[in-house]
Coordinates of C-alpha atoms in Angstrom, one line a residue:
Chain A
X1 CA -42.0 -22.2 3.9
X2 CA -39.2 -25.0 3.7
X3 CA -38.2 -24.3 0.8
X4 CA -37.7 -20.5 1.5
X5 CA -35.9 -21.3 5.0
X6 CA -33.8 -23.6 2.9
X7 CA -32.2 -21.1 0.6
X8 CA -31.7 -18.4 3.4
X9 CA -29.7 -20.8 5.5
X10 CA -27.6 -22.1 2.1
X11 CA -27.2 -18.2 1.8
X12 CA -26.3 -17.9 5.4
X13 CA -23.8 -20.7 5.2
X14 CA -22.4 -20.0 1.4
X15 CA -21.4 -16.2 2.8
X16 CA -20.4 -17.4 6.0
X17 CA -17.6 -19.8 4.7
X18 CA -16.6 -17.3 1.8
X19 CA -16.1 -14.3 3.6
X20 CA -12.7 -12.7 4.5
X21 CA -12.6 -9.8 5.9
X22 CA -9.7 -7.6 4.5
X23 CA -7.3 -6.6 6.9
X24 CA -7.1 -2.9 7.3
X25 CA -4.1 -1.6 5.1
X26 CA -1.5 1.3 6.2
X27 CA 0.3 3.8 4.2
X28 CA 3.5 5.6 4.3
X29 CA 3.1 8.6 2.1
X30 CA 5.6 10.0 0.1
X31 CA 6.0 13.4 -2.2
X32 CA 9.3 12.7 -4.1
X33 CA 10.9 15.8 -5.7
X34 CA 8.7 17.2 -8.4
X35 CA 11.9 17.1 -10.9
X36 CA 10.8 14.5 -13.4
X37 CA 13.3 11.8 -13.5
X38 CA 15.2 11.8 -16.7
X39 CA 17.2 8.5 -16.7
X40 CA 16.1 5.7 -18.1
X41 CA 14.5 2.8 -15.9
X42 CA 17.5 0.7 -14.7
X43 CA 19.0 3.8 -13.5
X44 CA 19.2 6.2 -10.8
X45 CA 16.8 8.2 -11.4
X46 CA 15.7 10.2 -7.9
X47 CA 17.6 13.5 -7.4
X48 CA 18.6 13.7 -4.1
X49 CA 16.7 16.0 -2.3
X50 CA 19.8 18.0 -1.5
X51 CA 20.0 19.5 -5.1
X52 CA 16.7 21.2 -4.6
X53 CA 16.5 21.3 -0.7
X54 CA 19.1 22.1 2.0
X55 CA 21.7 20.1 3.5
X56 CA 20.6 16.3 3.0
X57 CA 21.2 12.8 5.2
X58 CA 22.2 10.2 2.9
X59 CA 20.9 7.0 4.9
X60 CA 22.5 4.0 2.9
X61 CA 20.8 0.4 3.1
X62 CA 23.3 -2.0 1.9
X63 CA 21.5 -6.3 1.8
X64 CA 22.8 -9.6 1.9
X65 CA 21.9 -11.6 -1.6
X66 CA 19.0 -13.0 0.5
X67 CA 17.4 -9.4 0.8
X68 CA 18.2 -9.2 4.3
X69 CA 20.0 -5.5 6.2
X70 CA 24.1 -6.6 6.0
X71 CA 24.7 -2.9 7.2
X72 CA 23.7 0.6 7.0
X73 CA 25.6 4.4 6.4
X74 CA 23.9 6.9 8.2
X75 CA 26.2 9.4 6.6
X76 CA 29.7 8.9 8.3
X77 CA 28.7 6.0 10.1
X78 CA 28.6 2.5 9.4
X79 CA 26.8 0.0 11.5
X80 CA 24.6 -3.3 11.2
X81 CA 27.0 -5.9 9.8
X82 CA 26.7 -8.8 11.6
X83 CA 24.1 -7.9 13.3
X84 CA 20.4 -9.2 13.8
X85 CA 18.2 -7.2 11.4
X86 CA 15.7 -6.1 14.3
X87 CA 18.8 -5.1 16.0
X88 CA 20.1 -3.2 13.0
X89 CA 16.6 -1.4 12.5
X90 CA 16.6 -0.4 16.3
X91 CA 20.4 0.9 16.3
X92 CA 19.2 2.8 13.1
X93 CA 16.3 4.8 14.4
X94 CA 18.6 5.7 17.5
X95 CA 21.7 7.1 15.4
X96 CA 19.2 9.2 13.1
X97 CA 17.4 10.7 16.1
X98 CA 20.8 11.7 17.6
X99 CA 22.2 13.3 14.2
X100 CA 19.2 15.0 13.1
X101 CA 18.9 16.5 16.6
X102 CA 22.4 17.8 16.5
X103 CA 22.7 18.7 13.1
X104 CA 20.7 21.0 10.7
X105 CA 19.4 18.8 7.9
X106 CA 16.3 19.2 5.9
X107 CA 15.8 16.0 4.3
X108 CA 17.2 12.6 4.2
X109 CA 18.1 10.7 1.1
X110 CA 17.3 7.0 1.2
X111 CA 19.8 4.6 -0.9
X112 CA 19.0 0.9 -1.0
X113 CA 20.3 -1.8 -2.5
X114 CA 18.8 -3.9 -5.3
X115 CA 19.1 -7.0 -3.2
X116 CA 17.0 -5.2 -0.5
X117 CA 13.5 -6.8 0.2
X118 CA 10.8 -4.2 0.4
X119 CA 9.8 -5.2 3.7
X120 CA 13.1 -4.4 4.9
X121 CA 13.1 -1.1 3.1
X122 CA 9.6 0.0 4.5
X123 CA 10.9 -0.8 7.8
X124 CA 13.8 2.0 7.0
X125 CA 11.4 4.4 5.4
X126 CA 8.8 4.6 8.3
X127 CA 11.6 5.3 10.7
X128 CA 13.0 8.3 8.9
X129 CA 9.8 9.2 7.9
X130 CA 9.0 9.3 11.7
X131 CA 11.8 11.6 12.3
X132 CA 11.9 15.4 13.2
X133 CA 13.4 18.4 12.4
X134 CA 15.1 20.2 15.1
X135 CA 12.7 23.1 14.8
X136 CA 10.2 20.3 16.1
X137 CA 8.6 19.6 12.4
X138 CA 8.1 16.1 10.8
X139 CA 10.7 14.8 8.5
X140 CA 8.6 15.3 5.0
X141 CA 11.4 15.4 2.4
X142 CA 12.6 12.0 1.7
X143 CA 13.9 10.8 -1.4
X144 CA 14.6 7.3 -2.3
X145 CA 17.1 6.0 -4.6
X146 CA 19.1 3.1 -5.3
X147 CA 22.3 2.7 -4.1
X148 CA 25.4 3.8 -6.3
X149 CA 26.6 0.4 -7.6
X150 CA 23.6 -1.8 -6.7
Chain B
X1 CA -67.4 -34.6 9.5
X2 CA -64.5 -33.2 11.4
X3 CA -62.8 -30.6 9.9
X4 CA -65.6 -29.9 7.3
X5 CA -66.0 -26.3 9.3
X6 CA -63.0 -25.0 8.0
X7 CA -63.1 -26.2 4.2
X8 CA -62.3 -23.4 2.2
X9 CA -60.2 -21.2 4.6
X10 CA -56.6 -20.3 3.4
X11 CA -53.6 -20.7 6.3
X12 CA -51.2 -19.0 4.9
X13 CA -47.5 -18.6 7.0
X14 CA -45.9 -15.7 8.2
X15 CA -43.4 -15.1 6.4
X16 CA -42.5 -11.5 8.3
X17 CA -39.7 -13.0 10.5
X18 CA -37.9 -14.6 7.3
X19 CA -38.4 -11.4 5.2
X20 CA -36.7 -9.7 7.6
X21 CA -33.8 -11.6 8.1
X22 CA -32.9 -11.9 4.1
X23 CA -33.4 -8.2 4.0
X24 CA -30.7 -8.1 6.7
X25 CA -28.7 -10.6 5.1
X26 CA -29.4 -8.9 1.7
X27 CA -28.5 -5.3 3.5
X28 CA -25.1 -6.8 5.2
X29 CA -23.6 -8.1 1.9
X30 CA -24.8 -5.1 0.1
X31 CA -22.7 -2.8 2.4
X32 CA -19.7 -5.4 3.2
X33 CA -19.3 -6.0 -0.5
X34 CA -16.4 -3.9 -2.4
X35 CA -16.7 -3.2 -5.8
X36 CA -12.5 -2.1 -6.0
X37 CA -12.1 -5.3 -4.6
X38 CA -10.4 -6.0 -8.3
X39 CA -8.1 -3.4 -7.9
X40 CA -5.8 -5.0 -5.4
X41 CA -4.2 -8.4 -5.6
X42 CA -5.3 -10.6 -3.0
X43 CA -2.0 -13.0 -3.7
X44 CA 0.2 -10.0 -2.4
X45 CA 1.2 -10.8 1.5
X46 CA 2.3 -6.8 2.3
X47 CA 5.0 -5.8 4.6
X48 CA 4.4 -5.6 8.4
X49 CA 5.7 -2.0 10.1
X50 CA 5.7 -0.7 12.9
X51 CA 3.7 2.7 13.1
X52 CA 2.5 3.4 9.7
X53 CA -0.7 6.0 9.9
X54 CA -4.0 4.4 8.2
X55 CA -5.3 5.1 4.9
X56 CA -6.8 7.8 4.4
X57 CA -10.3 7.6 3.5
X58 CA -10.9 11.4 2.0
X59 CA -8.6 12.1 -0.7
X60 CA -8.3 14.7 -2.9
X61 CA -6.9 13.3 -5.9
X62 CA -7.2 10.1 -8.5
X63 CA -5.6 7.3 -7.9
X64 CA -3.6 4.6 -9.8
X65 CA -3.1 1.6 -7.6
X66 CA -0.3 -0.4 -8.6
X67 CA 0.5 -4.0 -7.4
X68 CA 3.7 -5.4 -7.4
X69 CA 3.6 -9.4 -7.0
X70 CA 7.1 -10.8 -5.6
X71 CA 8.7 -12.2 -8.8
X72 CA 8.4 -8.9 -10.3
X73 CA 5.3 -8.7 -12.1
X74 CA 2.8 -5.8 -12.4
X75 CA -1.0 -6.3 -12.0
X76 CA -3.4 -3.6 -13.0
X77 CA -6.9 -4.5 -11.9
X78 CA -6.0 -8.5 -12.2
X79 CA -3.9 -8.2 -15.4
X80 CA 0.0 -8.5 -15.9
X81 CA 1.5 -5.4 -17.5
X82 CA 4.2 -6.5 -19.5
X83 CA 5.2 -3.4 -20.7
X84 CA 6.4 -1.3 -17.8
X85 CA 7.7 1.6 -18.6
X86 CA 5.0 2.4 -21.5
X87 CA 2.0 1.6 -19.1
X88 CA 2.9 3.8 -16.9
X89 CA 3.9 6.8 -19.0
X90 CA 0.3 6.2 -21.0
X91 CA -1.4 5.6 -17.7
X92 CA 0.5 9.0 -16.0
X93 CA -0.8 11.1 -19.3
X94 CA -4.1 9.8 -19.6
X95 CA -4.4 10.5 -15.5
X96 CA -2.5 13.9 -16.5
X97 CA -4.8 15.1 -18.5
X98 CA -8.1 14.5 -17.6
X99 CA -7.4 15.5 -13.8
X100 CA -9.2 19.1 -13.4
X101 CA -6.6 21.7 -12.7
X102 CA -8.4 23.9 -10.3
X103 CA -10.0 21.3 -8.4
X104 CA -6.6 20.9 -6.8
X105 CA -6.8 17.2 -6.8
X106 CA -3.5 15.6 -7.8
X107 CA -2.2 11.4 -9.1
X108 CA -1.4 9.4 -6.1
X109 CA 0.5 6.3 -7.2
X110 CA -0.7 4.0 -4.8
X111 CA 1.9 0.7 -4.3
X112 CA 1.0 -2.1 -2.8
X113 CA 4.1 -4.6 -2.9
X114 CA 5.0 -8.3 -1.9
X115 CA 7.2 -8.1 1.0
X116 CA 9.4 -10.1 -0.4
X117 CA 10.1 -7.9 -3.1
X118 CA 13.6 -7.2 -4.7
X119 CA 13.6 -3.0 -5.0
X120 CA 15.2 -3.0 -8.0
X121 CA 11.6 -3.9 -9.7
X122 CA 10.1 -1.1 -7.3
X123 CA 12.7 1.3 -8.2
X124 CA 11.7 0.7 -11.5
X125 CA 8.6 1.4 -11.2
X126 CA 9.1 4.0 -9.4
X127 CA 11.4 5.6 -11.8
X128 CA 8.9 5.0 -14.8
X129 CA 6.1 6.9 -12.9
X130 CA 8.2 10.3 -11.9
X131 CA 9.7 10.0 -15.8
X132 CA 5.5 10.2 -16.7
X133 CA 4.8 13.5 -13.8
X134 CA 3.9 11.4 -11.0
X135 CA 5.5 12.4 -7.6
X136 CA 3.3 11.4 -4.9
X137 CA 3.3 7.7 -3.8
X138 CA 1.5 5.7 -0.7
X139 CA 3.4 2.9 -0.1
X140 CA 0.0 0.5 1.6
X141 CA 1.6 -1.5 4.4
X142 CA 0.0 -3.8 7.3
X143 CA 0.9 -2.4 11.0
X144 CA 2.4 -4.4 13.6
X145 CA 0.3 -6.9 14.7
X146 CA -1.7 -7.2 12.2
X147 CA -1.6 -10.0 9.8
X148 CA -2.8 -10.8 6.5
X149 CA -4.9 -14.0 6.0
X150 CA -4.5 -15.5 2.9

């Protein structure tokens, strides 16, 4: 009997000090223009949605060598630079909520720089991918590309 | 002599409550345990966002899970794929091909990527995948609060 309540409390303490229970992952899903990119890796190779689509938002990400936000186009405007990134990120969700309410776009087109870090550029994505139409429907045609000149 | 009346009788221990317990032990591990546990890199520390929906447990559809380690290296069930570009166009093919057309399943790239990621390497990536047919992409993320261990 020792020898068998022996191995089930090495069992007990062997799985207790090796397990790590996963943390429960998240997704952001994405359907990118069925148009099979034709440029070579190293290029731009997303269409933006606007040559298949309607009128697009082109929502530009531009990063500090670090990977950090150093500003942002949300089409006409520019805003961010100098500012906090959490500040920049905040600013961000309100300007696109105010031009896609007031203007009829069907799809946003996301440019980011090279330098960007992808946490930074998740951040961006699951704002505008939080956004709605002003018929009241989710924002579902999102494209991401890299900005024109890195 | 004492003790002669109960020569020859067997005591024998119950070993019912012990049985039990390794069964459940047994049980526990058998249903924690993940056997795709290969497929993702447990050295990737994924971004943290906001409002991301969780994954989806019923999909329709193969997938090929990607993982994208911050120096820009891609591991395929624990291995580096040097070759980019012409894993992913074999991979995309293979996937392609064998998929049944009218079960209306489709190839979800599924990226799981170091926060601190450039996305040049993921716009690589990305590029090489939509060059091979693939267009839909789950980018796995943690949501706020959460964070990873280890």
């Amino acid at each position: 009997m020792a020898a068998m309540l022996d191995m089930a409390f090495q069992l007990l303490a062997f799985f207790i000090l090796t397990f790590r229970p996963s943390p429960i992952e998240s997704q952001i899903s994405l359907r990118m223009p069925d148009k099979a990119a034709t440029a070579s890796a190293g290029q731009s190779s997303d269409a933006p949605v606007s040559e298949s689509a309607g009128l697009t938002l082109t929502v530009s990400v531009h990063a500090t060598p670090a990977g950090e936000i150093a500003g942002v186009e949300v089409g006409p405007q520019t805003f961010g630079a100098g500012q906090a990134p959490t500040e920049t990120i905040n600013a961000l969700r309100a300007t696109l909520r105010e031009t896609l309410t007031n203007a009829e776009f069907e799809g946003i087109a996301l440019q980011v720089s090279d330098d960007l870090n992808y946490e930074r550029m998740m951040q961006v994505l699951d704002i505008c991918s939080h956004q709605t139409l002003p018929t009241g429907e989710p924002m579902t045609k999102i494209s991401i590309e890299r900005l024109p000149g890195g | 002599m004492s003790g002669s009346s109960h020569a020859g009788e067997k005591v024998e221990p119950n070993m019912t409550p012990i049985l039990d317990m390794v069964f459940q032990l047994i049980t526990f591990f058998m249903l924690v345990i993940s056997f795709r546990a290969s497929d993702f890199d447990k050295a990737l520390v994924l971004p943290v966002v906001g409002s991301a929906a969780p994954a989806e447990e019923e999909v329709n559809g193969e997938f090929l899970i990607l993982n994208l380690r911050a120096g820009g290296k891609l591991m395929v069930q624990g291995k580096e794929e040097p070759n980019i570009e012409g894993f992913l166009n074999f991979e995309a093919k293979k996937m392609l091909q064998n998929i049944k057309p009218d079960s209306g399943g489709e190839i979800i790239v599924v990226i799981r990527a170091d926060r601190a990621l450039r996305c040049d390497f993921l716009m690589r990536v990305i590029a090489a995948c939509r060059k091979g047919g693939l267009s839909r992409f789950d980018f796995m993320v943690l949501r706020g609060g959460e964070q990873q261990s280890g």
